[in-house]
Amino acid sequence: MIVVMKPGATPQQVQHVVDLIREFGLREHVICGTDRTVVACIGDKRMVDKGAIETAAMVDRIVPILAPYKMASTEVKTDRSRIEIGPGRFPIGGTKVGVIAGPCAVENRDQLLRTADAVKAAGAIGLRAGAFKPRTSPYSFQGLGMEGLKILAEARQATGLAVVTEVVSVEQIPAVVECADVLQVGARNMQNYPLLDAVGRTRTPVLLKRGLSATLEEFLLAAEYILNGGNTQVILCERGIRTYEDYVRNTLPLASVPELNDKTHLPVLVDPSHGTGHAHLVPAMSRAAIAAGADGLIIEAHLDPEHAMSDGGQSITPAVLGELMPVLKRIAQAIGRDM
Ligand code: PEP
Ligand code: MN
């Protein structure tokens, strides 16, 4: 349930409500909106004397939260979350649309630094690349690990781009937090609850990718784990789901974008690279994602896709990205946004 305070409630009056909630054995999550403050109550509500809270000073009303996810829900927070990433504090969510681009994996220093320069020149705000790669086959390139993280930190230093990289296990978190601006939780780990708990205890923004077979409700409940840990900076990423269709690697269900925008205040990015598996489909799906209301894109871009160590077939070149960006900007402007 949420306790909606009347406009003008003082911090002391909000604190009094928080104290009452704690007395009933619940935890609170206070959200200060532009107009009024609401206090979301988390825990078992059966023992709560609602009357005691309802009669507290400046309490407007108590509303049940119907969605199983609470803090992620627009029932609890109606204004959209805006998350700033990287040294440049680029906003994700809000009016601006942002593009994060880069190779699937950090392959070597020269490759990453040159790609970082190229995607920055094309207009990207963030650099993506995996140092730790969750690969389907144990015989595939597994990433450079710690060495890859150091290269990412160098690329951030050199370009000012926000670095987005995957964290595959709980033990890697401290090292990744040092070198990255956004912790990516990959599709395969969307239901790795200890990992969600652990990134929820950090205060670094998290990019949570939708699981290969996850429903939107499961996706939002995964986000709820992170929010429940106290980390409010969660960015969702639609990256396609597995279906019977085989002309694509995954099926990219873009209707999830407006649906998520309805259900949650969290920003939503689209990954048209994993979402299709084919570089020639990436520009069209990028355009469609922005038109559908995505807050941005995360795109695989490689200087030499044919020789990429992973996901070359779905990687566009920085030159293609450069041609795409002004088109995306025009689409964003047509729907009242900008890049
Ligand atoms: C990636 O971003 O390279 C990746 C492995 O993505 P996903 O978890 O969506 O498969
Ligand atoms: Mn990839």
Coordinates of C-alpha atoms in Angstrom, one line a residue, residues 192-334:
N192 CA 19.9 -14.5 -10.7
Y193 CA 18.4 -13.2 -7.5
P194 CA 21.7 -13.0 -5.5
L195 CA 23.2 -10.9 -8.3
L196 CA 20.1 -8.6 -8.4
D197 CA 20.3 -8.2 -4.6
A198 CA 24.0 -7.4 -4.8
V199 CA 23.7 -4.8 -7.5
G200 CA 20.8 -3.4 -5.5
R201 CA 23.2 -2.7 -2.7
T202 CA 25.4 -0.6 -4.9
R203 CA 24.6 3.0 -5.8
T204 CA 25.7 2.6 -9.4
P205 CA 23.1 2.7 -12.2
V206 CA 22.0 -0.8 -13.4
L207 CA 21.0 -1.7 -16.9
L208 CA 18.8 -4.7 -16.5
K209 CA 18.2 -6.8 -19.7
R210 CA 15.0 -8.7 -20.2
G211 CA 15.4 -12.5 -19.8
L212 CA 15.1 -14.6 -23.0
S213 CA 11.8 -16.1 -21.8
A214 CA 10.7 -13.6 -19.2
T215 CA 7.3 -12.0 -19.1
L216 CA 7.1 -8.3 -18.5
E217 CA 5.9 -9.0 -15.0
E218 CA 8.9 -11.2 -14.3
F219 CA 11.1 -8.5 -15.8
L220 CA 9.6 -5.8 -13.5
L221 CA 9.9 -8.1 -10.5
A222 CA 13.6 -8.6 -11.3
A223 CA 13.9 -4.7 -11.3
E224 CA 12.0 -4.7 -8.0
Y225 CA 14.8 -6.8 -6.4
I226 CA 17.3 -4.1 -7.3
L227 CA 15.0 -1.2 -6.1
N228 CA 14.3 -3.1 -2.9
G229 CA 18.0 -3.1 -2.2
G230 CA 17.9 0.7 -2.2
N231 CA 19.3 1.3 -5.6
T232 CA 16.8 3.5 -7.4
Q233 CA 18.8 3.8 -10.6
V234 CA 17.5 1.0 -12.7
I235 CA 17.3 1.2 -16.5
L236 CA 15.3 -1.5 -18.3
C237 CA 16.4 -3.0 -21.6
E238 CA 14.2 -4.8 -24.0
R239 CA 16.6 -7.1 -25.9
G240 CA 14.2 -9.5 -27.6
I241 CA 12.8 -12.8 -26.5
R242 CA 13.1 -16.4 -27.8
T243 CA 10.3 -17.5 -30.1
Y244 CA 9.8 -20.1 -32.8
E245 CA 10.8 -17.5 -35.4
D246 CA 14.2 -18.3 -36.9
Y247 CA 14.9 -15.5 -39.4
V248 CA 16.1 -13.5 -36.4
R249 CA 18.2 -14.4 -33.4
N250 CA 15.5 -13.1 -31.0
T251 CA 12.1 -11.6 -31.7
L252 CA 12.0 -7.9 -30.7
P253 CA 8.6 -7.2 -29.2
L254 CA 8.5 -3.4 -29.5
A255 CA 5.0 -3.2 -28.0
S256 CA 6.8 -3.9 -24.7
V257 CA 8.1 -0.3 -24.8
P258 CA 4.8 1.6 -24.5
E259 CA 3.5 -1.2 -22.2
L260 CA 6.5 -0.8 -19.8
N261 CA 6.1 3.0 -20.1
D262 CA 2.6 2.5 -18.8
K263 CA 3.5 0.1 -16.0
T264 CA 6.7 1.6 -14.7
H265 CA 8.4 4.9 -14.3
L266 CA 11.8 3.3 -15.0
P267 CA 13.6 4.3 -18.3
V268 CA 13.5 1.8 -21.1
L269 CA 16.2 1.2 -23.6
V270 CA 16.0 -1.1 -26.6
D271 CA 18.8 -3.3 -27.9
P272 CA 18.2 -3.8 -31.6
S273 CA 21.4 -5.9 -32.0
H274 CA 20.5 -8.8 -29.7
G275 CA 16.9 -8.1 -30.6
T276 CA 17.5 -9.1 -34.2
G277 CA 20.9 -10.8 -34.5
H278 CA 21.4 -9.2 -37.9
A279 CA 23.2 -5.9 -38.6
H280 CA 21.0 -5.1 -41.6
L281 CA 17.9 -5.1 -39.4
V282 CA 19.4 -2.8 -36.7
P283 CA 18.7 0.6 -38.3
A284 CA 15.0 -0.1 -38.9
M285 CA 14.4 -1.5 -35.4
S286 CA 16.4 1.4 -33.9
R287 CA 14.1 3.9 -35.7
A288 CA 11.0 1.9 -34.7
A289 CA 12.2 1.7 -31.0
I290 CA 12.5 5.5 -30.7
A291 CA 9.1 6.0 -32.4
A292 CA 7.6 3.6 -29.9
G293 CA 8.8 5.7 -27.0
A294 CA 12.1 4.1 -25.9
D295 CA 14.4 6.4 -23.9
G296 CA 17.3 5.2 -25.9
L297 CA 19.2 2.4 -27.6
I298 CA 22.1 0.2 -26.8
I299 CA 23.7 -0.9 -30.1
E300 CA 26.6 -3.2 -30.9
A301 CA 29.1 -1.3 -33.2
H302 CA 32.4 -2.8 -34.4
L303 CA 35.1 -1.3 -36.6
D304 CA 35.5 -4.6 -38.4
P305 CA 32.4 -6.7 -37.8
E306 CA 33.6 -9.6 -39.9
H307 CA 36.5 -10.1 -37.6
A308 CA 34.7 -9.5 -34.3
M309 CA 35.4 -12.0 -31.5
S310 CA 31.7 -12.1 -30.7
D311 CA 28.4 -11.0 -32.2
G312 CA 30.0 -9.6 -35.4
G313 CA 26.9 -10.5 -37.5
Q314 CA 24.7 -8.2 -35.5
S315 CA 27.2 -5.3 -35.2
I316 CA 26.9 -2.2 -37.3
T317 CA 29.9 -0.1 -38.2
P318 CA 30.4 3.3 -36.6
A319 CA 29.9 4.7 -40.1
V320 CA 26.4 3.2 -40.2
L321 CA 25.8 4.5 -36.7
G322 CA 26.8 8.0 -37.9
E323 CA 24.2 7.9 -40.7
L324 CA 21.5 6.6 -38.4
M325 CA 21.9 9.2 -35.6
P326 CA 20.5 12.2 -37.4
V327 CA 17.5 10.1 -38.5
L328 CA 16.9 9.0 -34.9
K329 CA 17.1 12.6 -33.9
R330 CA 14.4 13.6 -36.4
I331 CA 12.2 10.8 -35.1
A332 CA 12.7 11.8 -31.5
Q333 CA 11.8 15.4 -32.4
A334 CA 8.7 14.3 -34.2

